[in-house]
């Protein structure tokens, strides 16, 4: 059972970190690539941003699934193996999970609304400029949080791949035969 728990923890950490790095540095940049600009022509800025919004929503879903698996794994690890000194790992996973919830249910909907306002033709130009400026600030905040989450995922992955500690002292056997 301990080997299965360890395998689940390592696989989840590796998939979570790998998927996050891939999205952050490769897939997240694709909608804004020169190839996409050629493909979308006049509609490039609006549709590339809309495509990125769809990708970000899927990214948060991915984070939520991996976060739930990590929390369940750490709970099973704590119950089954009595590994109680993992406050750093639990804290990092909880922080990433909370940041994901805030991103998915607060940050992403606000950025989606601002993106639509930024390109809405029925809005006056000053309102569109204000939406563009606000979007830029929210996007910078989002990218900063994402980098912190990547750092947390690196810590989580390193902690998951560390070999389990060997007990230095063995608990004395209980006297099961009382007279």
XYZ file of N, CA and C in Angstrom:
537
model
N 0.825 -1.199 0.000
C 0.000 0.000 0.000
C 0.871 1.266 0.000
N 1.977 1.234 0.704
C 2.828 2.417 0.754
C 3.439 2.719 -0.610
N 3.760 1.687 -1.375
C 4.322 1.892 -2.709
C 3.284 2.532 -3.633
N 2.038 2.118 -3.504
C 0.966 2.693 -4.332
C 0.756 4.164 -3.966
N 0.736 4.466 -2.673
C 0.582 5.860 -2.238
C 1.728 6.723 -2.746
N 2.921 6.215 -2.648
C 4.091 6.969 -3.109
C 4.012 7.198 -4.620
N 3.634 6.163 -5.360
C 3.500 6.277 -6.812
C 2.457 7.329 -7.182
N 1.312 7.311 -6.523
C 0.249 8.288 -6.804
C 0.747 9.707 -6.525
N 1.429 9.884 -5.412
C 1.936 11.208 -5.068
C 2.949 11.725 -6.068
N 3.880 10.875 -6.465
C 4.905 11.292 -7.428
C 4.293 11.563 -8.804
N 3.405 10.691 -9.252
C 2.785 10.892 -10.572
C 1.954 12.165 -10.602
N 1.167 12.407 -9.558
C 0.358 13.621 -9.525
C 1.247 14.866 -9.530
N 2.303 14.839 -8.736
C 3.210 15.990 -8.688
C 3.867 16.225 -10.048
N 4.310 15.156 -10.688
C 4.983 15.287 -11.983
C 4.020 15.799 -13.062
N 2.823 15.254 -13.100
C 1.835 15.685 -14.092
C 1.420 17.128 -13.836
N 1.215 17.466 -12.575
C 0.786 18.821 -12.206
C 1.852 19.845 -12.584
N 3.092 19.564 -12.211
C 4.181 20.495 -12.536
C 4.407 20.551 -14.052
N 4.458 19.409 -14.702
C 4.693 19.379 -16.146
C 3.603 20.089 -16.929
N 2.355 19.837 -16.573
C 1.248 20.498 -17.259
C 1.249 21.998 -17.038
N 1.596 22.404 -15.836
C 1.634 23.837 -15.530
C 2.764 24.541 -16.261
N 3.916 23.921 -16.322
C 5.042 24.511 -17.052
C 4.704 24.590 -18.541
N 4.139 23.514 -19.084
C 3.784 23.506 -20.502
C 2.786 24.607 -20.832
N 1.734 24.732 -20.017
C 0.742 25.761 -20.307
C 1.346 27.161 -20.154
N 2.107 27.368 -19.092
C 2.643 28.698 -18.806
C 3.623 29.189 -19.857
N 4.439 28.295 -20.374
C 5.512 28.730 -21.263
C 5.319 28.344 -22.725
N 4.354 27.479 -23.032
C 4.148 27.071 -24.422
C 2.702 27.324 -24.856
N 1.765 26.567 -24.307
C 0.376 26.629 -24.767
C -0.269 27.984 -24.504
N 0.063 28.621 -23.395
C -0.520 29.918 -23.089
C -0.088 31.019 -24.034
N 1.028 30.817 -24.700
C 1.547 31.826 -25.633
C 1.081 31.573 -27.081
N 0.554 30.395 -27.349
C 0.147 30.070 -28.720
C -0.897 31.002 -29.313
N -1.931 31.413 -28.565
C -2.930 32.295 -29.184
C -2.358 33.633 -29.655
N -1.201 34.025 -29.138
C -0.615 35.318 -29.488
C 0.583 35.187 -30.421
N 0.754 34.014 -31.009
C 1.894 33.752 -31.888
C 1.686 34.393 -33.265
N 2.781 34.595 -34.006
C 2.653 35.148 -35.367
C 1.805 34.255 -36.278
N 1.875 32.946 -36.078
C 1.063 32.031 -36.893
C -0.427 32.276 -36.654
N -0.789 32.505 -35.390
C -2.189 32.768 -35.072
C -2.613 34.132 -35.627
N -1.693 35.087 -35.615
C -1.989 36.406 -36.164
C -2.251 36.301 -37.670
N -1.474 35.486 -38.348
C -1.686 35.265 -39.780
C -3.024 34.572 -40.024
N -3.342 33.624 -39.181
C -4.580 32.859 -39.337
C -5.822 33.715 -39.077
N -5.778 34.554 -38.054
C -6.961 35.323 -37.661
C -7.069 36.696 -38.332
N -5.999 37.164 -38.911
C -5.923 38.447 -39.629
C -6.515 39.604 -38.820
N -7.616 40.219 -39.331
C -8.190 41.420 -38.706
C -8.728 41.145 -37.302
N -9.189 39.946 -37.084
C -9.821 39.610 -35.818
C -8.823 39.118 -34.765
N -7.545 39.242 -35.083
C -6.498 38.672 -34.215
C -6.591 39.081 -32.752
N -6.605 40.360 -32.420
C -6.515 40.673 -30.991
C -7.700 40.142 -30.186
N -8.902 40.267 -30.736
C -10.072 39.813 -29.974
C -10.105 38.297 -29.843
N -10.015 37.598 -30.977
C -10.158 36.143 -30.934
C -8.973 35.449 -30.256
N -7.795 35.981 -30.399
C -6.660 35.361 -29.711
C -6.837 35.480 -28.205
N -7.327 36.616 -27.732
C -7.609 36.770 -26.311
C -8.723 35.862 -25.845
N -9.757 35.708 -26.688
C -10.868 34.814 -26.340
C -10.387 33.366 -26.271
N -9.528 32.981 -27.198
C -8.963 31.630 -27.182
C -8.129 31.428 -25.919
N -7.354 32.442 -25.564
C -6.541 32.360 -24.341
C -7.431 32.224 -23.112
N -8.585 32.908 -23.086
C -9.502 32.810 -21.956
C -10.043 31.387 -21.803
N -10.353 30.752 -22.922
C -10.811 29.357 -22.875
C -9.701 28.461 -22.333
N -8.471 28.682 -22.803
C -7.340 27.898 -22.315
C -7.098 28.095 -20.831
N -7.223 29.325 -20.351
C -7.023 29.602 -18.923
C -8.090 28.909 -18.081
N -9.323 28.892 -18.567
C -10.389 28.193 -17.836
C -10.065 26.698 -17.719
N -9.574 26.097 -18.787
C -9.179 24.679 -18.752
C -7.981 24.476 -17.837
N -7.065 25.433 -17.834
C -5.882 25.377 -16.968
C -6.287 25.365 -15.500
N -7.243 26.213 -15.137
C -7.715 26.212 -13.752
C -8.414 24.904 -13.408
N -9.168 24.345 -14.352
C -9.789 23.034 -14.119
C -8.743 21.964 -13.880
N -7.683 21.998 -14.660
C -6.565 21.060 -14.484
C -5.959 21.213 -13.089
N -5.735 22.462 -12.668
C -5.185 22.721 -11.338
C -6.109 22.211 -10.238
N -7.407 22.392 -10.416
C -8.353 21.923 -9.396
C -8.315 20.408 -9.263
N -8.287 19.701 -10.376
C -8.241 18.236 -10.332
C -6.959 17.758 -9.655
N -5.822 18.301 -10.076
C -4.549 17.898 -9.472
C -4.479 18.286 -8.003
N -5.051 19.433 -7.642
C -5.066 19.863 -6.246
C -5.898 18.943 -5.372
N -7.052 18.522 -5.873
C -7.893 17.587 -5.110
C -7.169 16.258 -4.934
N -6.544 15.761 -5.994
C -5.780 14.515 -5.889
C -4.658 14.666 -4.866
N -3.957 15.797 -4.890
C -2.862 16.023 -3.942
C -3.376 16.058 -2.508
N -4.487 16.744 -2.278
C -5.039 16.813 -0.922
C -5.518 15.454 -0.442
N -6.160 14.694 -1.328
C -6.588 13.339 -0.956
C -5.379 12.443 -0.688
N -4.351 12.580 -1.512
C -3.143 11.775 -1.321
C -2.475 12.110 0.011
N -2.343 13.390 0.310
C -1.707 13.780 1.570
C -2.531 13.326 2.777
N -3.853 13.350 2.648
C -4.707 12.850 3.729
C -4.512 11.351 3.915
N -4.498 10.600 2.809
C -4.280 9.149 2.904
C -2.892 8.853 3.458
N -1.915 9.609 3.043
C -0.545 9.451 3.534
C -0.493 9.687 5.040
N -1.197 10.713 5.477
C -1.233 11.055 6.903
C -1.940 9.967 7.707
N -3.056 9.458 7.194
C -3.820 8.434 7.923
C -3.145 7.065 7.904
N -2.653 6.682 6.754
C -2.123 5.333 6.605
C -0.708 5.193 7.148
N 0.143 6.135 6.830
C 1.548 6.008 7.208
C 1.926 6.849 8.419
N 0.960 7.592 8.941
C 1.205 8.452 10.097
C 2.357 9.429 9.845
N 2.414 9.986 8.665
C 3.445 10.982 8.333
C 2.878 12.351 8.682
N 3.101 12.738 9.905
C 2.465 13.945 10.424
C 3.334 15.191 10.294
N 4.586 15.066 9.969
C 5.477 16.218 9.913
C 5.606 16.775 8.490
N 4.502 16.866 7.798
C 4.520 17.343 6.409
C 3.788 18.668 6.276
N 3.986 19.535 7.257
C 3.263 20.803 7.240
C 3.662 21.681 6.054
N 4.922 21.643 5.647
C 5.355 22.435 4.493
C 4.609 22.002 3.238
N 4.561 20.716 2.984
C 3.905 20.196 1.779
C 2.413 20.508 1.815
N 1.787 20.268 2.948
C 0.353 20.544 3.060
C 0.092 22.039 2.876
N 0.914 22.868 3.484
C 0.747 24.316 3.332
C 0.898 24.772 1.895
N 1.877 24.223 1.196
C 2.095 24.591 -0.209
C 0.909 24.156 -1.063
N 0.431 22.938 -0.866
C -0.694 22.442 -1.667
C -1.959 23.242 -1.371
N -2.209 23.537 -0.112
C -3.391 24.331 0.242
C -3.276 25.734 -0.361
N -2.102 26.337 -0.306
C -1.916 27.675 -0.885
C -2.153 27.653 -2.396
N -1.633 26.654 -3.076
C -1.848 26.543 -4.526
C -3.330 26.328 -4.825
N -3.975 25.499 -4.017
C -5.391 25.200 -4.223
C -6.240 26.456 -4.016
N -5.954 27.228 -2.969
C -6.692 28.465 -2.712
C -6.445 29.475 -3.837
N -5.194 29.589 -4.278
C -4.880 30.498 -5.395
C -5.620 30.068 -6.657
N -5.742 28.768 -6.873
C -6.478 28.268 -8.039
C -7.951 28.607 -7.931
N -8.532 28.431 -6.746
C -9.950 28.774 -6.561
C -10.185 30.265 -6.798
N -9.305 31.105 -6.267
C -9.432 32.545 -6.492
C -9.273 32.889 -7.972
N -8.321 32.239 -8.622
C -8.121 32.480 -10.044
C -9.302 32.045 -10.880
N -9.847 30.879 -10.563
C -10.936 30.316 -11.364
C -12.254 31.056 -11.158
N -12.518 31.490 -9.926
C -13.835 32.041 -9.634
C -13.861 33.553 -9.408
N -12.700 34.190 -9.352
C -12.656 35.642 -9.185
C -11.881 36.282 -10.334
N -10.633 35.891 -10.484
C -9.735 36.538 -11.437
C -10.144 36.287 -12.892
N -10.371 35.035 -13.246
C -10.667 34.692 -14.638
C -11.981 35.303 -15.127
N -13.081 35.250 -14.352
C -14.305 35.906 -14.840
C -14.145 37.424 -15.001
N -13.400 38.052 -14.083
C -13.182 39.502 -14.184
C -12.375 39.826 -15.440
N -11.330 39.040 -15.708
C -10.508 39.280 -16.896
C -11.306 39.014 -18.174
N -12.177 38.034 -18.141
C -13.004 37.742 -19.309
C -13.936 38.917 -19.611
N -14.540 39.464 -18.568
C -15.423 40.617 -18.731
C -14.655 41.827 -19.251
N -13.475 42.079 -18.681
C -12.660 43.217 -19.133
C -12.202 43.046 -20.575
N -11.889 41.806 -20.968
C -11.489 41.546 -22.357
C -12.637 41.866 -23.310
N -13.839 41.473 -22.944
C -14.992 41.773 -23.794
C -15.243 43.271 -23.881
N -15.108 43.979 -22.744
C -15.299 45.428 -22.746
C -14.226 46.134 -23.567
N -13.025 45.599 -23.505
C -11.900 46.204 -24.217
C -12.146 46.248 -25.728
N -12.825 45.235 -26.268
C -13.055 45.153 -27.705
C -14.503 45.409 -28.111
N -15.362 45.782 -27.162
C -16.776 46.020 -27.485
C -16.917 47.291 -28.320
N -17.548 47.169 -29.467
C -17.711 48.334 -30.342
C -18.822 49.255 -29.856
N -19.702 48.759 -29.016
C -20.799 49.593 -28.528
C -20.433 50.366 -27.254
N -19.185 50.245 -26.790
C -18.711 51.023 -25.642
C -17.970 52.249 -26.147
N -18.074 53.366 -25.432
C -17.291 54.546 -25.821
C -15.792 54.277 -25.649
N -14.991 54.969 -26.427
C -13.539 54.752 -26.425
C -12.908 54.919 -25.030
N -13.296 55.923 -24.238
C -12.677 56.041 -22.907
C -12.933 54.821 -22.010
N -14.128 54.233 -22.120
C -14.443 53.038 -21.326
C -13.626 51.837 -21.814
N -13.452 51.748 -23.115
C -12.632 50.656 -23.655
C -11.176 50.819 -23.241
N -10.683 52.044 -23.237
C -9.305 52.298 -22.792
C -9.135 51.962 -21.317
N -10.135 52.329 -20.515
C -10.081 52.010 -19.079
C -10.108 50.498 -18.864
N -10.928 49.796 -19.640
C -10.992 48.330 -19.537
C -9.659 47.710 -19.943
N -9.032 48.251 -20.987
C -7.732 47.736 -21.438
C -6.665 47.943 -20.372
N -6.682 49.112 -19.743
C -5.710 49.405 -18.689
C -5.926 48.490 -17.478
N -7.182 48.333 -17.097
C -7.506 47.454 -15.967
C -7.155 46.005 -16.290
N -7.433 45.579 -17.512
C -7.097 44.214 -17.928
C -5.599 43.969 -17.817
N -4.813 44.952 -18.222
C -3.358 44.822 -18.175
C -2.875 44.609 -16.731
N -3.468 45.355 -15.779
C -3.091 45.203 -14.365
C -3.499 43.835 -13.827
N -4.712 43.415 -14.150
C -5.185 42.109 -13.678
C -4.360 40.977 -14.302
N -3.974 41.164 -15.555
C -3.153 40.145 -16.218
C -1.783 40.044 -15.558
N -1.202 41.177 -15.202
C 0.090 41.165 -14.511
C -0.027 40.457 -13.163
N -1.113 40.719 -12.443
C -1.349 40.031 -11.166
C -1.494 38.532 -11.393
N -2.243 38.163 -12.420
C -2.454 36.746 -12.745
C -1.135 36.045 -13.059
N -0.284 36.699 -13.847
C 1.005 36.091 -14.198
C 1.906 35.967 -12.968
N 1.870 36.936 -12.084
C 2.668 36.866 -10.854
C 2.216 35.709 -9.974
N 0.911 35.562 -9.825
C 0.374 34.456 -9.032
C 0.747 33.126 -9.677
N 0.685 33.064 -11.002
C 1.043 31.827 -11.702
C 2.503 31.455 -11.455
N 3.396 32.436 -11.464
C 4.806 32.146 -11.193
C 5.001 31.652 -9.757
N 4.284 32.238 -8.809
C 4.358 31.758 -7.423
C 3.832 30.327 -7.311
N 2.763 30.043 -8.053
C 2.215 28.684 -8.040
C 3.209 27.697 -8.643
N 3.909 28.103 -9.707
C 4.933 27.222 -10.286
C 6.046 26.949 -9.277
N 6.458 27.974 -8.532
C 7.453 27.770 -7.481
C 6.955 26.809 -6.421
N 5.694 26.959 -6.036
C 5.098 26.032 -5.074
C 5.033 24.611 -5.611
N 4.734 24.472 -6.892
C 4.677 23.136 -7.494
C 6.061 22.490 -7.549
N 7.092 23.292 -7.728
C 8.454 22.746 -7.693
C 8.757 22.226 -6.288
N 8.407 23.006 -5.272
C 8.612 22.563 -3.887
C 7.824 21.280 -3.623
N 6.568 21.258 -4.053
C 5.719 20.071 -3.851
C 6.318 18.837 -4.542
N 6.775 19.010 -5.771
C 7.341 17.876 -6.508
C 8.619 17.373 -5.851
N 9.482 18.281 -5.414
C 10.715 17.869 -4.725
C 10.376 17.111 -3.448
N 9.402 17.603 -2.704
C 9.023 16.935 -1.454
C 8.413 15.548 -1.712
N 7.659 15.425 -2.782
C 7.039 14.134 -3.090
C 8.071 13.101 -3.535
N 9.141 13.556 -4.172
C 10.129 12.603 -4.683
C 11.209 12.263 -3.664
N 11.209 12.937 -2.524
C 12.172 12.581 -1.481
C 11.839 11.209 -0.926
N 12.859 10.402 -0.635
C 12.558 9.088 -0.060
C 11.958 9.250 1.332
N 11.099 8.318 1.720
C 10.489 8.412 3.045
C 11.544 8.286 4.145
N 11.300 9.005 5.246
C 12.231 8.937 6.363
C 12.138 7.570 7.025
N 13.267 7.075 7.418
C 13.296 5.806 8.141
C 13.240 6.150 9.622
N 12.370 5.481 10.318
C 12.206 5.756 11.743
C 13.504 5.443 12.480
N 13.937 6.406 13.274
C 15.170 6.197 14.040
C 14.904 5.341 15.269
N 13.735 5.478 15.790
C 13.379 4.723 16.981
C 12.102 3.950 16.692
N 12.069 2.748 17.114
C 10.893 1.917 16.920
C 10.087 1.964 18.201
N 8.794 2.091 18.061
C 7.934 2.108 19.241
C 8.009 0.765 19.948
N 8.016 0.783 21.253
C 8.025 -0.497 21.967
C 6.715 -1.230 21.731
N 6.827 -2.531 21.610
C 5.637 -3.351 21.412
C 4.785 -3.304 22.671
N 3.497 -3.223 22.468
C 2.580 -3.212 23.615
C 2.463 -4.628 24.174
N 2.335 -4.673 25.437
C 2.149 -5.984 26.070
C 0.717 -6.411 25.815
N 0.557 -7.322 24.893
C -0.775 -7.764 24.516
C -1.297 -8.844 25.468
N -0.387 -9.460 26.193
C -0.789 -10.534 27.095
C -0.694 -10.040 28.519
N -1.760 -9.550 29.037
C -1.756 -9.074 30.420
C -2.169 -10.203 31.338
N -1.570 -10.207 32.461
C -1.946 -11.286 33.385
C -2.934 -10.826 34.412
